Short mmCIF file of C-alpha atoms in Angstrom, two decimals:
data_model
loop_
_atom_site.label_atom_id
_atom_site.label_comp_id
_atom_site.label_asym_id
_atom_site.label_seq_id
_atom_site.Cartn_x
_atom_site.Cartn_y
_atom_site.Cartn_z
CA MET A 1 -33.50 26.97 14.31
CA ASN A 2 -31.54 26.39 17.65
CA ASN A 3 -31.26 22.46 16.45
CA HIS A 4 -29.91 23.64 13.02
CA ILE A 5 -26.96 26.01 14.37
CA GLN A 6 -26.09 22.96 16.78
CA ASN A 7 -25.98 20.63 13.45
CA GLN A 8 -23.45 23.28 11.92
CA GLY A 9 -21.28 23.27 14.86
CA ASP A 10 -20.91 19.52 14.74
CA ASP A 11 -20.18 19.67 11.05
CA MET A 12 -17.66 22.05 11.63
CA VAL A 13 -15.80 20.15 14.38
CA LEU A 14 -16.10 16.98 12.26
CA GLN A 15 -14.57 18.76 9.32
CA GLU A 16 -11.71 20.14 11.59
CA LEU A 17 -11.00 16.69 12.74
CA TYR A 18 -10.97 15.46 9.07
CA TYR A 19 -8.66 18.21 7.95
CA LYS A 20 -6.20 17.61 11.13
CA ALA A 21 -6.19 13.96 10.54
CA THR A 22 -5.50 14.20 6.58
CA SER A 23 -2.76 16.79 7.27
CA LEU A 24 -1.38 14.52 9.69
CA LEU A 25 -1.29 11.51 7.35
CA SER A 26 -0.04 13.48 4.56
CA MET A 27 2.99 14.71 6.74
CA PHE A 28 3.60 11.06 7.75
CA PHE A 29 3.20 9.45 4.49
CA GLY A 30 4.72 12.42 2.31
CA GLY A 31 1.36 13.03 0.40
CA ALA A 32 -0.72 11.09 -1.82
CA ASP A 33 1.52 11.23 -5.05
CA GLY A 34 1.45 8.52 -7.96
CA LEU A 35 3.68 6.22 -6.20
CA ILE A 36 1.57 5.94 -2.97
CA CYS A 37 -1.99 5.78 -5.47
CA ALA A 38 0.15 2.79 -7.55
CA LEU A 39 0.98 1.07 -4.40
CA ILE A 40 -2.36 1.05 -3.18
CA ILE A 41 -3.74 -0.32 -6.54
CA PHE A 42 -1.27 -3.09 -6.78
CA ILE A 43 -2.05 -3.86 -2.90
CA PHE A 44 -5.76 -4.27 -3.88
CA VAL A 45 -5.05 -6.24 -6.81
CA ASP A 46 -2.82 -8.58 -4.81
CA LEU A 47 -5.65 -8.99 -2.16
CA PHE A 48 -7.94 -9.47 -5.10
CA PHE A 49 -6.08 -12.33 -6.28
CA SER A 50 -5.73 -13.70 -3.06
CA VAL A 51 -9.71 -14.05 -3.07
CA LEU A 52 -9.81 -15.45 -6.50
CA LEU A 53 -7.27 -18.27 -5.51
CA SER A 54 -9.69 -18.91 -2.42
CA ILE A 55 -12.37 -19.53 -4.54
CA ILE A 56 -10.73 -21.52 -6.90
CA LYS A 57 -9.63 -23.70 -4.02
CA LYS A 58 -13.05 -23.61 -2.14
CA ASN A 59 -11.29 -22.47 1.22
CA ALA A 60 -12.80 -19.16 2.11
CA LYS A 61 -10.77 -19.07 5.46
CA THR A 62 -7.73 -18.40 3.55
CA PHE A 63 -8.55 -15.59 0.94
CA ILE A 64 -7.50 -12.89 3.27
CA ASN A 65 -6.01 -13.56 6.59
CA LYS A 66 -5.09 -11.58 9.47
CA ARG A 67 -1.04 -11.75 8.63
CA ILE A 68 -1.53 -10.47 5.17
CA ILE A 69 -3.80 -7.39 6.21
CA CYS A 70 -0.84 -6.72 9.06
CA LYS A 71 1.74 -6.70 6.68
CA LYS A 72 0.00 -4.44 4.41
CA ILE A 73 -0.69 -2.11 7.00
CA ALA A 74 2.93 -2.54 8.37
CA MET A 75 4.13 -1.36 4.88
CA PHE A 76 2.62 1.82 4.84
CA PHE A 77 4.33 2.36 8.60
CA ILE A 78 7.62 1.63 7.17
CA ILE A 79 6.91 4.03 4.29
CA GLY A 80 5.83 6.43 7.12
CA LEU A 81 9.09 6.21 8.73
CA SER A 82 11.23 6.30 5.69
CA ASN A 83 9.41 9.72 4.55
CA ILE A 84 10.36 10.99 8.37
CA ILE A 85 13.84 9.97 8.17
CA ASP A 86 13.95 11.80 4.70
CA ILE A 87 12.46 14.95 6.04
CA TYR A 88 13.47 15.37 9.37
CA LEU A 89 17.24 13.21 9.91
CA VAL A 90 18.59 13.27 6.13
CA ASP A 91 16.96 16.59 4.81
CA SER A 92 16.46 14.98 1.29
CA ILE A 93 13.68 15.10 -0.72
CA SER A 94 11.72 11.73 -0.85
CA TYR A 95 14.67 9.52 -1.34
CA LEU A 96 14.06 6.73 1.04
CA ARG A 97 10.34 7.16 1.00
CA THR A 98 10.71 6.49 -3.15
CA ILE A 99 12.83 3.58 -2.77
CA THR A 100 10.67 1.97 -0.11
CA ILE A 101 7.31 2.57 -2.04
CA LEU A 102 9.25 0.79 -5.47
CA PHE A 103 10.46 -1.72 -3.06
CA TYR A 104 7.12 -2.57 -2.19
CA ILE A 105 5.18 -1.78 -5.70
CA VAL A 106 7.81 -4.72 -6.96
CA HIS A 107 7.03 -6.88 -4.25
CA GLU A 108 3.24 -6.52 -4.86
CA ALA A 109 3.83 -7.09 -8.68
CA SER A 110 5.82 -10.34 -7.78
CA SER A 111 3.01 -11.46 -5.48
CA ILE A 112 0.67 -10.98 -8.12
CA LEU A 113 2.43 -12.53 -10.86
CA LYS A 114 2.71 -15.73 -8.62
CA LYS A 115 -0.89 -15.73 -7.94
CA SER A 116 -1.76 -15.63 -11.89
CA VAL A 117 0.21 -18.43 -12.61
CA LYS A 118 -1.36 -20.36 -9.75
CA LEU A 119 -4.65 -19.37 -11.45
CA ASP A 120 -3.41 -20.89 -14.67
CA LEU A 121 -3.41 -17.27 -16.20
CA PRO A 122 -0.93 -16.91 -18.92
CA VAL A 123 1.64 -14.17 -17.92
CA PRO A 124 3.51 -12.53 -20.61
CA LYS A 125 7.22 -13.62 -20.42
CA PRO A 126 8.58 -10.27 -20.80
CA LEU A 127 6.84 -8.84 -18.00
CA LEU A 128 7.69 -12.08 -15.63
CA ILE A 129 11.64 -11.33 -16.28
CA PHE A 130 11.34 -7.54 -15.72
CA ILE A 131 9.50 -8.21 -12.41
CA GLU A 132 11.92 -11.03 -11.17
CA LYS A 133 15.01 -8.93 -12.44
CA LEU A 134 13.65 -5.84 -10.31
CA LYS A 135 12.90 -7.84 -7.60
CA SER A 136 16.63 -9.68 -7.44
CA GLU A 137 17.83 -6.05 -7.70
CA ASN A 138 16.14 -5.02 -4.85
CA ASN A 139 17.36 -8.11 -2.56
CA ASN A 140 20.73 -7.57 -3.78
CA GLN A 141 20.75 -4.10 -2.39
CA GLY A 142 19.26 -5.16 0.68
CA ASN A 143 22.06 -7.39 1.28
#
């Protein structure tokens, strides 16, 4: 009986830690809305295409290197910082956060399409034009 009570206490501590961690992450990233979910999907698809390319090239060492993983993680920190700027410095509702997430979605989409071409996968021309147009608009706004 005493062991059962101790296990319940441990479970409650773990639940409390989980809830605090998720609330801190939610505060930092601005929640898990559709944009964040879309970006996560694009990131995983891009990583999957990297794996496919490495299989075709028969080079297992290159399919996902440390640099790629670090860049993907850094994207989320930039999103978090843009959310903090929105909330605490500019007092806006997700303006910079939204732009930052959309920028990275376009970047990931462009990367996926480039890898698709390398895989000899036919890509619809309107999709290529649309993504390249978005990418060039993003690059022009950054200058």
